[in-house]
Short mmCIF file of C-alpha atoms in Angstrom, two decimals:
data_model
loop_
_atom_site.label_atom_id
_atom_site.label_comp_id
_atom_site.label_asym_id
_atom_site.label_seq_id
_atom_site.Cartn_x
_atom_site.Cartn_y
_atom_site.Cartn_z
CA UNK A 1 0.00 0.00 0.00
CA UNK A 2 1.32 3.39 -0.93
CA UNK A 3 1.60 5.88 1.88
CA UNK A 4 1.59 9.87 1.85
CA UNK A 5 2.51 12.49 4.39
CA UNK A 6 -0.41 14.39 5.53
CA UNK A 7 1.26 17.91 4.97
CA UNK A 8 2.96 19.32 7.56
CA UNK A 9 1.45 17.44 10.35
CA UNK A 10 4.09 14.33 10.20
CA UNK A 11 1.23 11.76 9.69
CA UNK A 12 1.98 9.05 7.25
CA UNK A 13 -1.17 7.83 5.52
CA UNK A 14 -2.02 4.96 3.45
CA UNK A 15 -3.20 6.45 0.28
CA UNK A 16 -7.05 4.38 0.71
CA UNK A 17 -8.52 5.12 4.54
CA UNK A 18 -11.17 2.98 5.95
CA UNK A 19 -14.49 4.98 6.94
CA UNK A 20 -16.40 3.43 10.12
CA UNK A 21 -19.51 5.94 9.58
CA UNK A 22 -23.01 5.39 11.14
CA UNK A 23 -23.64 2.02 9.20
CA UNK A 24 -20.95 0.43 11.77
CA UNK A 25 -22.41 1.21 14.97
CA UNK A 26 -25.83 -0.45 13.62
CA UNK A 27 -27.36 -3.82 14.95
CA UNK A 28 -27.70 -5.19 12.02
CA UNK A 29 -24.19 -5.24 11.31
CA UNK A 30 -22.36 -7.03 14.10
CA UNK A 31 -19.61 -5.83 16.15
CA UNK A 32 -17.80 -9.11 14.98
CA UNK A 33 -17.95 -7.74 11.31
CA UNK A 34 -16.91 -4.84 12.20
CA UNK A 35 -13.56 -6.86 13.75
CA UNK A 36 -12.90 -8.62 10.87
CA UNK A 37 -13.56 -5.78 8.19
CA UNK A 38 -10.36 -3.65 10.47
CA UNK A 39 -8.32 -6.48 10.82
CA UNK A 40 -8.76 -7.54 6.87
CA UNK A 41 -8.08 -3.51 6.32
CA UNK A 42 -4.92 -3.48 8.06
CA UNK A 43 -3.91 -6.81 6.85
CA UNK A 44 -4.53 -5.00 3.23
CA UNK A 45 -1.70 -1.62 4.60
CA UNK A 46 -4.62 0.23 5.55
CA UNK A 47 -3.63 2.61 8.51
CA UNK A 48 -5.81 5.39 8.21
CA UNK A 49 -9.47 4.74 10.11
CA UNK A 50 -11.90 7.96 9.94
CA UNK A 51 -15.30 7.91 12.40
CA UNK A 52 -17.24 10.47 13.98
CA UNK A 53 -17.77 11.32 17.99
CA UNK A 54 -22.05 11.15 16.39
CA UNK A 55 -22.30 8.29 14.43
CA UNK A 56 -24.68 6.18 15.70
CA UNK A 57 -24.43 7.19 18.86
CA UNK A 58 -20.72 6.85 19.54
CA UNK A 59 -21.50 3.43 18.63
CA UNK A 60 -19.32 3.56 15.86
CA UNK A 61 -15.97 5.06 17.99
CA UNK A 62 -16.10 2.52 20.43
CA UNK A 63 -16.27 -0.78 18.37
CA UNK A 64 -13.34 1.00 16.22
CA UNK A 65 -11.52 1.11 19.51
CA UNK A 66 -12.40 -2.35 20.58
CA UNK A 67 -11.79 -3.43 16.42
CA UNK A 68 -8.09 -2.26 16.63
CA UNK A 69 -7.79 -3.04 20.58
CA UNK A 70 -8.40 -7.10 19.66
CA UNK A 71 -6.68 -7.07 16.41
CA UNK A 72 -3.16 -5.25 18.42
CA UNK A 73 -3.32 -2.66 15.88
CA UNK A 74 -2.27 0.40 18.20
CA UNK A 75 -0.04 2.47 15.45
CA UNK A 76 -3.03 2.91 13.32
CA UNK A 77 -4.12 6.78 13.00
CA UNK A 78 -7.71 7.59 13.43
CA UNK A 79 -8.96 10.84 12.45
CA UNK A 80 -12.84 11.45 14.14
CA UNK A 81 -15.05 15.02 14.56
CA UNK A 82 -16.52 17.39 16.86
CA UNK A 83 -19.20 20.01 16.71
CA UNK A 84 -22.23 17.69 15.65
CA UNK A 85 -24.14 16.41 18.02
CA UNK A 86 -27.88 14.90 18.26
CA UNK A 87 -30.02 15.75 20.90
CA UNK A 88 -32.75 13.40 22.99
CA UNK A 89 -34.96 13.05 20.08
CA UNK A 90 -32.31 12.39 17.71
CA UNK A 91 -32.19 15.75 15.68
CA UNK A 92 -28.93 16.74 14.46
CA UNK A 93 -27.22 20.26 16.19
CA UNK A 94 -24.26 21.77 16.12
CA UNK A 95 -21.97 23.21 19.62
CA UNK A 96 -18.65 24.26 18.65
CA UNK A 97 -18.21 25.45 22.82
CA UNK A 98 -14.67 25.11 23.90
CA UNK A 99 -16.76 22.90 26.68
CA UNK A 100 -18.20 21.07 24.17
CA UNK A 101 -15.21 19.98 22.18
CA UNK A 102 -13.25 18.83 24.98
CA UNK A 103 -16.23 16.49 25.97
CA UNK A 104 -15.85 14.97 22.55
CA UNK A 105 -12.54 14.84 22.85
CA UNK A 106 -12.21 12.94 26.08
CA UNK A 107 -15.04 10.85 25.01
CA UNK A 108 -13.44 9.74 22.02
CA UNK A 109 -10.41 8.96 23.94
CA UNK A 110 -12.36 6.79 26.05
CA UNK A 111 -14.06 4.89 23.09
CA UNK A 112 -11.39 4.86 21.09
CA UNK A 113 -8.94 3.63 24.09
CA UNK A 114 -6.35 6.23 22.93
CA UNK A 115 -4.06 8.66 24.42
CA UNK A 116 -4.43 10.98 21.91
CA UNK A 117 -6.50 11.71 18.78
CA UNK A 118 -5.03 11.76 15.84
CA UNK A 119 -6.54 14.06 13.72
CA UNK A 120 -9.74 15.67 15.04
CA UNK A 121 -11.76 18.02 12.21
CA UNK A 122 -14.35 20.71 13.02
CA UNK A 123 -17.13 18.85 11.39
CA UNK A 124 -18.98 21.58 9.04
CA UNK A 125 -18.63 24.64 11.22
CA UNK A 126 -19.65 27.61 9.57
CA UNK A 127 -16.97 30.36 9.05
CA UNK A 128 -17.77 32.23 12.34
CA UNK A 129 -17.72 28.91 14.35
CA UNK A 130 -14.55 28.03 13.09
CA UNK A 131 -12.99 31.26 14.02
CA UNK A 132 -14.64 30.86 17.36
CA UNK A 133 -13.49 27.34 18.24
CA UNK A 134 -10.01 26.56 16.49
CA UNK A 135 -8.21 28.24 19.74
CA UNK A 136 -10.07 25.27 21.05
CA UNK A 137 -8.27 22.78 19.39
CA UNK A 138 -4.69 24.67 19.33
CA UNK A 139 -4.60 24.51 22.70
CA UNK A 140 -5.61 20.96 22.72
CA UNK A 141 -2.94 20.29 20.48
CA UNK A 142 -0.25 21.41 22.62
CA UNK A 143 -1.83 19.15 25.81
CA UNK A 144 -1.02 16.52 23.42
CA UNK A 145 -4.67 15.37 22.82
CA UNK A 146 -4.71 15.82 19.36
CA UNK A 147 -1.89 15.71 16.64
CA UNK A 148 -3.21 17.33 13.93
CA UNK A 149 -6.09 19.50 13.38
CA UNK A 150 -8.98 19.18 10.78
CA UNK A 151 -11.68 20.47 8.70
CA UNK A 152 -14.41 18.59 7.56
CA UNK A 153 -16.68 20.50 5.49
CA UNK A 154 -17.86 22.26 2.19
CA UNK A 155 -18.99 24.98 0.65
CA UNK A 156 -17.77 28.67 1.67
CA UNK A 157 -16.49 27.62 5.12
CA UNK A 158 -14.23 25.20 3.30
CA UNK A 159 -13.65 27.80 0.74
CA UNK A 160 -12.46 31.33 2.94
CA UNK A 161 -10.46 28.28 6.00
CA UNK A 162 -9.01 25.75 3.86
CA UNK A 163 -5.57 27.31 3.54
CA UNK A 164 -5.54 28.87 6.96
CA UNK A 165 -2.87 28.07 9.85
CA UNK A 166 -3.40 26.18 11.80
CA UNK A 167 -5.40 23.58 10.29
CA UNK A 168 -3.10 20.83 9.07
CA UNK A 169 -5.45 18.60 7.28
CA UNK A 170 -8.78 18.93 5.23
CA UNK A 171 -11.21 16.94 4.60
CA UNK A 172 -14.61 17.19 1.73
CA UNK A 173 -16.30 15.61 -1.25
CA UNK A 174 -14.40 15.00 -4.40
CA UNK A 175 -15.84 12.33 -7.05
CA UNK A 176 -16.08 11.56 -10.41
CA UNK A 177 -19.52 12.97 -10.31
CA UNK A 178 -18.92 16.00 -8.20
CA UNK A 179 -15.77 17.77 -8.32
CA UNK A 180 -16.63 21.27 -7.49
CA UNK A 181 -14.25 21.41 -4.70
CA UNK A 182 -11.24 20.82 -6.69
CA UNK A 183 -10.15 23.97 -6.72
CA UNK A 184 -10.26 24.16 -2.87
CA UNK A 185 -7.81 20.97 -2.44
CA UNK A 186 -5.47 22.13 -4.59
CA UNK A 187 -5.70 25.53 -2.62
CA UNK A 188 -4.93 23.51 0.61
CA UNK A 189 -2.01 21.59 -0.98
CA UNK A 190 0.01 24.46 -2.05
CA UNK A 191 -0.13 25.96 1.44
CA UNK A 192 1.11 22.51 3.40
CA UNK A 193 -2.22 20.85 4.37
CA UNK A 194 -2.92 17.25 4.12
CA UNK A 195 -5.86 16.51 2.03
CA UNK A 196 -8.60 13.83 2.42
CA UNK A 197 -11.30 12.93 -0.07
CA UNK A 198 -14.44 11.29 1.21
CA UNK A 199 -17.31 9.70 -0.49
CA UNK A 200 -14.36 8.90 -3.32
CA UNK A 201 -16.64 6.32 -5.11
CA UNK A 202 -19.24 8.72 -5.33
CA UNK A 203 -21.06 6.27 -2.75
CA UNK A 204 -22.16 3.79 -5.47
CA UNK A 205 -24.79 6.06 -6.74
CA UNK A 206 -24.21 4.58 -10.68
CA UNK A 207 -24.08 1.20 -9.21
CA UNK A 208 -26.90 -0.73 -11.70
CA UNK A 209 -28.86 -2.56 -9.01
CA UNK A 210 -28.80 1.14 -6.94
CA UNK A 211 -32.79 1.16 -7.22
CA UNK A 212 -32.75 -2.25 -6.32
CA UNK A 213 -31.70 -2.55 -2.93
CA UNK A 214 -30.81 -6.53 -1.61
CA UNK A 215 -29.68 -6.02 1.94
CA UNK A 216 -29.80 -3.99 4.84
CA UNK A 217 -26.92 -1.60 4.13
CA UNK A 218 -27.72 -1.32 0.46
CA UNK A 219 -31.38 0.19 1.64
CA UNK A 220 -29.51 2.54 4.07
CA UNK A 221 -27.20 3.79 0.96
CA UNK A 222 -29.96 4.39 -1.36
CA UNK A 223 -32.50 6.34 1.91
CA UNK A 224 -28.84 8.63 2.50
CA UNK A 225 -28.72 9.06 -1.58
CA UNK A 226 -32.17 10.21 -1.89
CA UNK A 227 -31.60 12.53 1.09
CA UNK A 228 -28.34 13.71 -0.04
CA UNK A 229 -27.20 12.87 -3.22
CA UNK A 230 -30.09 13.50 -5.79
CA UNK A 231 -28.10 16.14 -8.19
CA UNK A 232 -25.49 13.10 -7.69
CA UNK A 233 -27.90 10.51 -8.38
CA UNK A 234 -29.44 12.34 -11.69
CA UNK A 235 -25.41 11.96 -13.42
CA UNK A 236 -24.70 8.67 -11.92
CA UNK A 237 -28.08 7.23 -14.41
CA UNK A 238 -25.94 9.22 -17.30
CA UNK A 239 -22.77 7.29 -15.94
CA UNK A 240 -22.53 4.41 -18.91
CA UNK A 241 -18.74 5.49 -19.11
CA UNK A 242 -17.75 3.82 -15.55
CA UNK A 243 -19.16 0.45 -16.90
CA UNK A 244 -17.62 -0.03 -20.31
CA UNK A 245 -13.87 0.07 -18.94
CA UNK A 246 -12.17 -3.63 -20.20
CA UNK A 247 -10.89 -4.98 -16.97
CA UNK A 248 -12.38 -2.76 -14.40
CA UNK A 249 -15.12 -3.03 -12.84
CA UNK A 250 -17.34 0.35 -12.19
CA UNK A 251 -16.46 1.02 -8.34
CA UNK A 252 -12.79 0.30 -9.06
CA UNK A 253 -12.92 3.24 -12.42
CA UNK A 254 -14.81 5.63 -9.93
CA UNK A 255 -12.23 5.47 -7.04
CA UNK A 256 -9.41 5.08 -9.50
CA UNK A 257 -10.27 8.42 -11.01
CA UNK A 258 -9.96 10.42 -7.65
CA UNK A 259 -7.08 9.01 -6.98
CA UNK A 260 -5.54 10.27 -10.39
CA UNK A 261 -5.60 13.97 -8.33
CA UNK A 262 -2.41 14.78 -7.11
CA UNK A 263 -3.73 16.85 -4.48
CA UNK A 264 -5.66 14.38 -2.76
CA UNK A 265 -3.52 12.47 -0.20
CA UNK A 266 -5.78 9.47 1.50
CA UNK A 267 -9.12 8.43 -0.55
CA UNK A 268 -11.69 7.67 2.68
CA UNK A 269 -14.04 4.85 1.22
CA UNK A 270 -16.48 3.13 3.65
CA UNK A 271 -18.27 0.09 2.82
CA UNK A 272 -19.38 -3.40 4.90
CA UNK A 273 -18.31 -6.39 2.39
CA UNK A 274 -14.56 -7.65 2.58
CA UNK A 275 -14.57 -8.42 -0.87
CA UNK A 276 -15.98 -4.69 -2.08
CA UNK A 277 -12.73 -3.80 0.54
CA UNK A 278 -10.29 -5.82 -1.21
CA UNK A 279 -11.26 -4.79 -4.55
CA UNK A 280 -11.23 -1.33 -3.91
CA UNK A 281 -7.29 -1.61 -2.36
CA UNK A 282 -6.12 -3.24 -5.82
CA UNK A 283 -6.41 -0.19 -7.23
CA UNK A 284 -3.96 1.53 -5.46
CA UNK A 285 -1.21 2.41 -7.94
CA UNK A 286 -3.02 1.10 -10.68
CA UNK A 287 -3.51 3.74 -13.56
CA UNK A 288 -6.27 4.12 -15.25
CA UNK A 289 -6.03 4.39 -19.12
CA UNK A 290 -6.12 7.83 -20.38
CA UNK A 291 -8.89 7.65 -23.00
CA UNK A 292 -10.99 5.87 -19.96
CA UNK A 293 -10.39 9.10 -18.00
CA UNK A 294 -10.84 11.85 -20.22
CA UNK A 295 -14.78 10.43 -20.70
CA UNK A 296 -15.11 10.12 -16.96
CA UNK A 297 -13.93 13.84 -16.78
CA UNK A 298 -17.10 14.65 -18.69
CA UNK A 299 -19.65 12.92 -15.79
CA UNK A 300 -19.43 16.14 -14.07
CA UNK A 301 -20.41 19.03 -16.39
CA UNK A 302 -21.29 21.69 -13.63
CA UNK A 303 -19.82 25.11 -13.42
CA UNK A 304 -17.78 25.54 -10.32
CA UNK A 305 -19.95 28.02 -7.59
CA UNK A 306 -18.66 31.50 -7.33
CA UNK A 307 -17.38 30.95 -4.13
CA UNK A 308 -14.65 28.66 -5.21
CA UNK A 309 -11.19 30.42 -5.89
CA UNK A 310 -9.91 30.92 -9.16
CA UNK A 311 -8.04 27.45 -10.45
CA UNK A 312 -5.73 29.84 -12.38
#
């Protein structure tokens, strides 16, 4: 597995991370999956693992601490959030308090039977909480609970803090059917930052049996889509190109064209299936042929917003 330095921060990251979102703190999929999806990761050179303090409930955190606690995987780096939060009835909020980070921070610790965090991102802060909480996080930084700080977000906040000290790593959506933030990453780049790409397979949104949902997980994809992804989802029925490649399969094209941008580090792809894992890993260094990505460039035909700086 190839491995990049996160920017400045020091952090050495396999060039695919694993994503334990909300899907892994569900009952339906059982902590001993979750076990033997990290241990088949790391077996694979994955040692980045991204969660969230929210995902189901912190459900997700602590079986990623208890994954990586059985398997003896203690050098892996795990990036997680702070700043969403649900309350009792289960509605998402936001509390970017200096109070309320640190709880998420020491909570996490606990889950995630660390000493420190690894990378910890202000999860979609607008520009005004960002400026009000990333003392927050500086000072955490030199307690040693954190090693690198994060932004995960989109949009303007991303836009006007991307390439500001002292973030050291950012995270967002880039795709092969939504690329607007290109711009952004290579922004962050250029001034030191590590960058992080989530939802890198465009979260299977072309995938032909999309509309026809078989399991569990593939009902809770399509329900997020529709909530989502639907300017996504109207390209990915236009997305013939990703399944006429000879030799690769549509996933594998999708993830093999964000990896083709230099200014994206660590590719974050989540999924529940080891073999939709180990596929995805063998195409790490594998290039993908020219005239193959030249028609993918065309699945995303949408100006960039105005908001975005200036490529040039």
């Amino acid at each position: 597995m190839e491995h990049r330095t996160l920017g400045a921060s020091g952090l050495a990251a396999s060039r695919l991370a694993y994503g334990c979102s909300g899907i892994w703190g569900m009952r339906y999929f059982s902590e001993k999956k979750a076990v033997a999806l990290a241990a088949r990761a790391c077996e694979l050179g994955v040692t980045l693992f991204d969660t969230g303090a929210f995902y189901c409930g912190g459900e997700a955190e602590r079986r990623l601490g208890a994954a990586l606690k059985q398997i003896g995987e203690a050098d892996i780096l795990i990036s997680t959030k702070t700043g969403t939060r649900r309350d009792v009835r289960g509605r998402l909020y936001k509390d970017f308090s200096a109070g309320g980070i640190r709880r998420d921070v020491e909570t996490s610790l606990k889950r995630l039977a660390r000493d420190a965090l690894d990378i910890l991102h202000l999860h979609g802060p607008n520009k005004q909480q960002f400026v009000s909480s990333v003392d927050t996080l500086v000072r955490l930084k030199e307690e040693g609970k954190i090693r690198a700080i994060g932004l995960c977000s989109d949009g303007p906040t991303l836009a006007e803090t991307a390439a500001q000290r002292p973030l050291d790593v950012v995270m967002t959506r880039y795709n092969v059917l939504s690329r607007a933030h290109g711009p952004i990453l290579k922004q962050a780049k250029a001034q030191g930052m590590g960058v992080l790409a989530i939802a890198p397979l465009a979260q299977g949104l072309y995938r032909n049996r999309f509309f026809a949902p078989r399991s569990t997980s593939d009902f809770w994809y399509l329900a997020r889509a529709m909530a989502r992804n639907r300017r996504e989802l109207a390209r990915a029925r236009a997305a013939d190109a990703l399944h006429q490649i000879e030799g690769w399969s549509a996933p594998q094209a999708a993830l093999a064209f964000t990896l083709r941008n230099p200014d994206i580090d660590s590719a974050v792809m989540a999924t529940t299936r080891a073999e939709h894992l180990a596929s995805n890993i063998q195409v790490v260094g594998r290039p993908l042929p020219e005239d193959a990505a030249e028609k993918l460039a065309l699945l995303d035909g949408t100006e960039p917003p105005s908001y975005l700086p200036n490529e040039a």
